[in-house]
């Protein structure tokens, strides 16, 4: 998966979590928000390690 596909996937998970939160599905939306945050942080940490900034 390239970076664009990962960004689109993380954004889709975040937006799905937002829609779930608005509709009242708090447990599902919390899980989706958490997975989007973790995936984003893992992606950023990998970029820093590869570039030698970490």
Coordinates of N, CA, C and O in Angstrom, one line a residue:
X1 N 0.8 -1.2 0.0 CA 0.0 0.0 0.0 C 0.9 1.2 0.0 O 1.8 1.4 0.8
X2 N 0.6 2.2 -0.9 CA 1.4 3.4 -0.9 C 0.8 4.4 0.1 O -0.3 4.2 0.7
X3 N 1.5 5.5 0.2 CA 1.0 6.5 1.2 C -0.3 7.1 0.9 O -1.1 7.4 1.9
X4 N -0.7 7.3 -0.3 CA -2.0 7.9 -0.7 C -3.1 6.9 -0.2 O -4.1 7.4 0.3
X5 N -2.9 5.7 -0.5 CA -3.9 4.7 -0.1 C -4.1 4.6 1.4 O -5.2 4.5 1.9
X6 N -3.0 4.7 2.1 CA -3.1 4.7 3.6 C -3.8 5.9 4.1 O -4.6 5.8 5.0
X7 N -3.5 7.1 3.5 CA -4.1 8.3 3.9 C -5.6 8.2 3.7 O -6.4 8.6 4.5
X8 N -6.0 7.7 2.5 CA -7.4 7.6 2.2 C -8.1 6.6 3.2 O -9.2 6.9 3.7
X9 N -7.5 5.5 3.5 CA -8.0 4.5 4.4 C -8.2 5.1 5.8 O -9.3 5.0 6.5
X10 N -7.2 5.8 6.3 CA -7.3 6.4 7.7 C -8.4 7.5 7.7 O -9.2 7.6 8.6
X11 N -8.5 8.3 6.6 CA -9.5 9.3 6.5 C -10.9 8.7 6.5 O -11.9 9.2 7.1
X12 N -11.1 7.6 5.7 CA -12.4 6.9 5.7 C -12.8 6.3 7.0 O -13.9 6.4 7.4
X13 N -11.8 5.8 7.8 CA -12.1 5.3 9.1 C -12.5 6.4 10.0 O -13.5 6.3 10.8
X14 N -11.8 7.5 9.9 CA -12.1 8.7 10.8 C -13.5 9.2 10.5 O -14.3 9.5 11.4
X15 N -13.9 9.4 9.2 CA -15.2 9.9 8.8 C -16.3 8.9 9.2 O -17.3 9.3 9.6
X16 N -16.0 7.6 9.1 CA -17.0 6.6 9.5 C -17.2 6.7 11.0 O -18.4 6.6 11.5
X17 N -16.2 7.0 11.8 CA -16.3 7.2 13.2 C -17.1 8.4 13.5 O -17.9 8.4 14.4
X18 N -16.9 9.5 12.8 CA -17.6 10.7 13.0 C -19.1 10.5 12.7 O -20.0 11.0 13.5
X19 N -19.4 9.8 11.6 CA -20.8 9.5 11.3 C -21.5 8.6 12.4 O -22.6 8.9 12.8
X20 N -20.7 7.7 12.9 CA -21.2 6.8 13.9 C -21.4 7.6 15.2 O -22.4 7.3 15.9
X21 N -20.6 8.5 15.5 CA -20.8 9.4 16.7 C -22.0 10.2 16.6 O -22.8 10.3 17.6
X22 N -22.2 10.8 15.4 CA -23.4 11.6 15.2 C -24.7 10.8 15.4 O -25.7 11.3 15.9
X23 N -24.7 9.6 14.9 CA -25.9 8.7 14.9 C -26.1 8.0 16.3 O -27.1 7.4 16.4
X24 N -25.2 8.2 17.2 CA -25.4 7.7 18.5 C -24.7 6.3 18.8 O -24.9 5.8 19.9
X25 N -23.9 5.9 17.9 CA -23.2 4.6 18.1 C -21.8 4.9 18.7 O -20.8 4.9 18.1
X26 N -21.8 5.2 20.0 CA -20.6 5.7 20.7 C -19.5 4.7 20.8 O -18.3 5.0 20.7
X27 N -19.8 3.4 21.1 CA -18.8 2.4 21.2 C -18.1 2.2 19.9 O -16.8 2.1 19.9
X28 N -18.8 2.0 18.9 CA -18.2 1.8 17.5 C -17.4 3.0 17.1 O -16.3 2.9 16.6
X29 N -18.0 4.2 17.3 CA -17.2 5.4 16.9 C -15.9 5.6 17.7 O -14.9 6.0 17.2
X30 N -16.0 5.3 19.0 CA -14.8 5.3 19.8 C -13.7 4.4 19.3 O -12.5 4.8 19.2
X31 N -14.1 3.2 18.9 CA -13.2 2.2 18.4 C -12.6 2.7 17.1 O -11.4 2.6 16.8
X32 N -13.4 3.3 16.2 CA -12.9 3.8 14.9 C -12.0 5.0 15.1 O -10.9 5.1 14.4
X33 N -12.3 5.9 16.0 CA -11.4 7.0 16.3 C -10.1 6.5 16.8 O -9.0 7.0 16.4
X34 N -10.1 5.6 17.7 CA -8.9 5.1 18.3 C -8.0 4.4 17.2 O -6.8 4.6 17.1
X35 N -8.6 3.6 16.3 CA -7.9 2.9 15.3 C -7.3 3.9 14.3 O -6.2 3.7 13.8
X36 N -8.0 4.9 14.0 CA -7.5 6.0 13.1 C -6.3 6.7 13.7 O -5.3 7.0 13.0
X37 N -6.4 7.0 15.0 CA -5.3 7.7 15.7 C -4.1 6.8 15.8 O -3.0 7.3 15.5
X38 N -4.2 5.6 16.1 CA -3.1 4.7 16.2 C -2.4 4.5 14.8 O -1.2 4.5 14.7
X39 N -3.3 4.3 13.8 CA -2.7 4.1 12.5 C -1.9 5.3 12.0 O -0.9 5.2 11.4
X40 N -2.5 6.5 12.3 CA -1.8 7.7 11.9 C -0.5 7.9 12.6 O 0.5 8.2 12.0
X41 N -0.5 7.6 13.9 CA 0.8 7.7 14.7 C 1.8 6.7 14.3 O 3.0 7.0 14.2
X42 N 1.4 5.5 14.0 CA 2.4 4.5 13.5 C 3.0 4.9 12.2 O 4.2 4.8 12.0
X43 N 2.1 5.4 11.3 CA 2.6 5.9 10.0 C 3.6 7.0 10.2 O 4.7 7.0 9.5
X44 N 3.3 8.0 11.0 CA 4.2 9.1 11.2 C 5.5 8.6 11.9 O 6.6 9.1 11.5
X45 N 5.5 7.7 12.8 CA 6.7 7.2 13.4 C 7.6 6.5 12.5 O 8.8 6.5 12.5
X46 N 7.0 5.7 11.6 CA 7.7 5.0 10.6 C 8.4 5.9 9.6 O 9.6 5.7 9.2
X47 N 7.8 7.0 9.2 CA 8.4 8.0 8.4 C 9.6 8.6 9.0 O 10.6 8.9 8.4
X48 N 9.5 8.9 10.4 CA 10.6 9.6 11.1 C 11.8 8.6 11.2 O 12.9 9.0 11.1
X49 N 11.5 7.4 11.4 CA 12.6 6.4 11.6 C 13.3 6.2 10.2 O 14.5 6.1 10.2
X50 N 12.5 6.1 9.1 CA 13.1 6.0 7.8 C 14.0 7.2 7.4 O 15.0 7.0 6.8
X51 N 13.6 8.4 7.8 CA 14.3 9.5 7.4 C 15.4 9.9 8.4 O 16.2 10.8 8.1
X52 N 15.5 9.1 9.5 CA 16.6 9.3 10.4 C 16.4 10.5 11.4 O 17.3 10.9 12.0
X53 N 15.2 10.9 11.5 CA 14.9 12.0 12.4 C 14.5 11.6 13.8 O 14.3 12.4 14.7
X54 N 14.4 10.3 14.0 CA 13.9 9.8 15.3 C 15.0 9.5 16.2 O 16.1 9.4 16.2

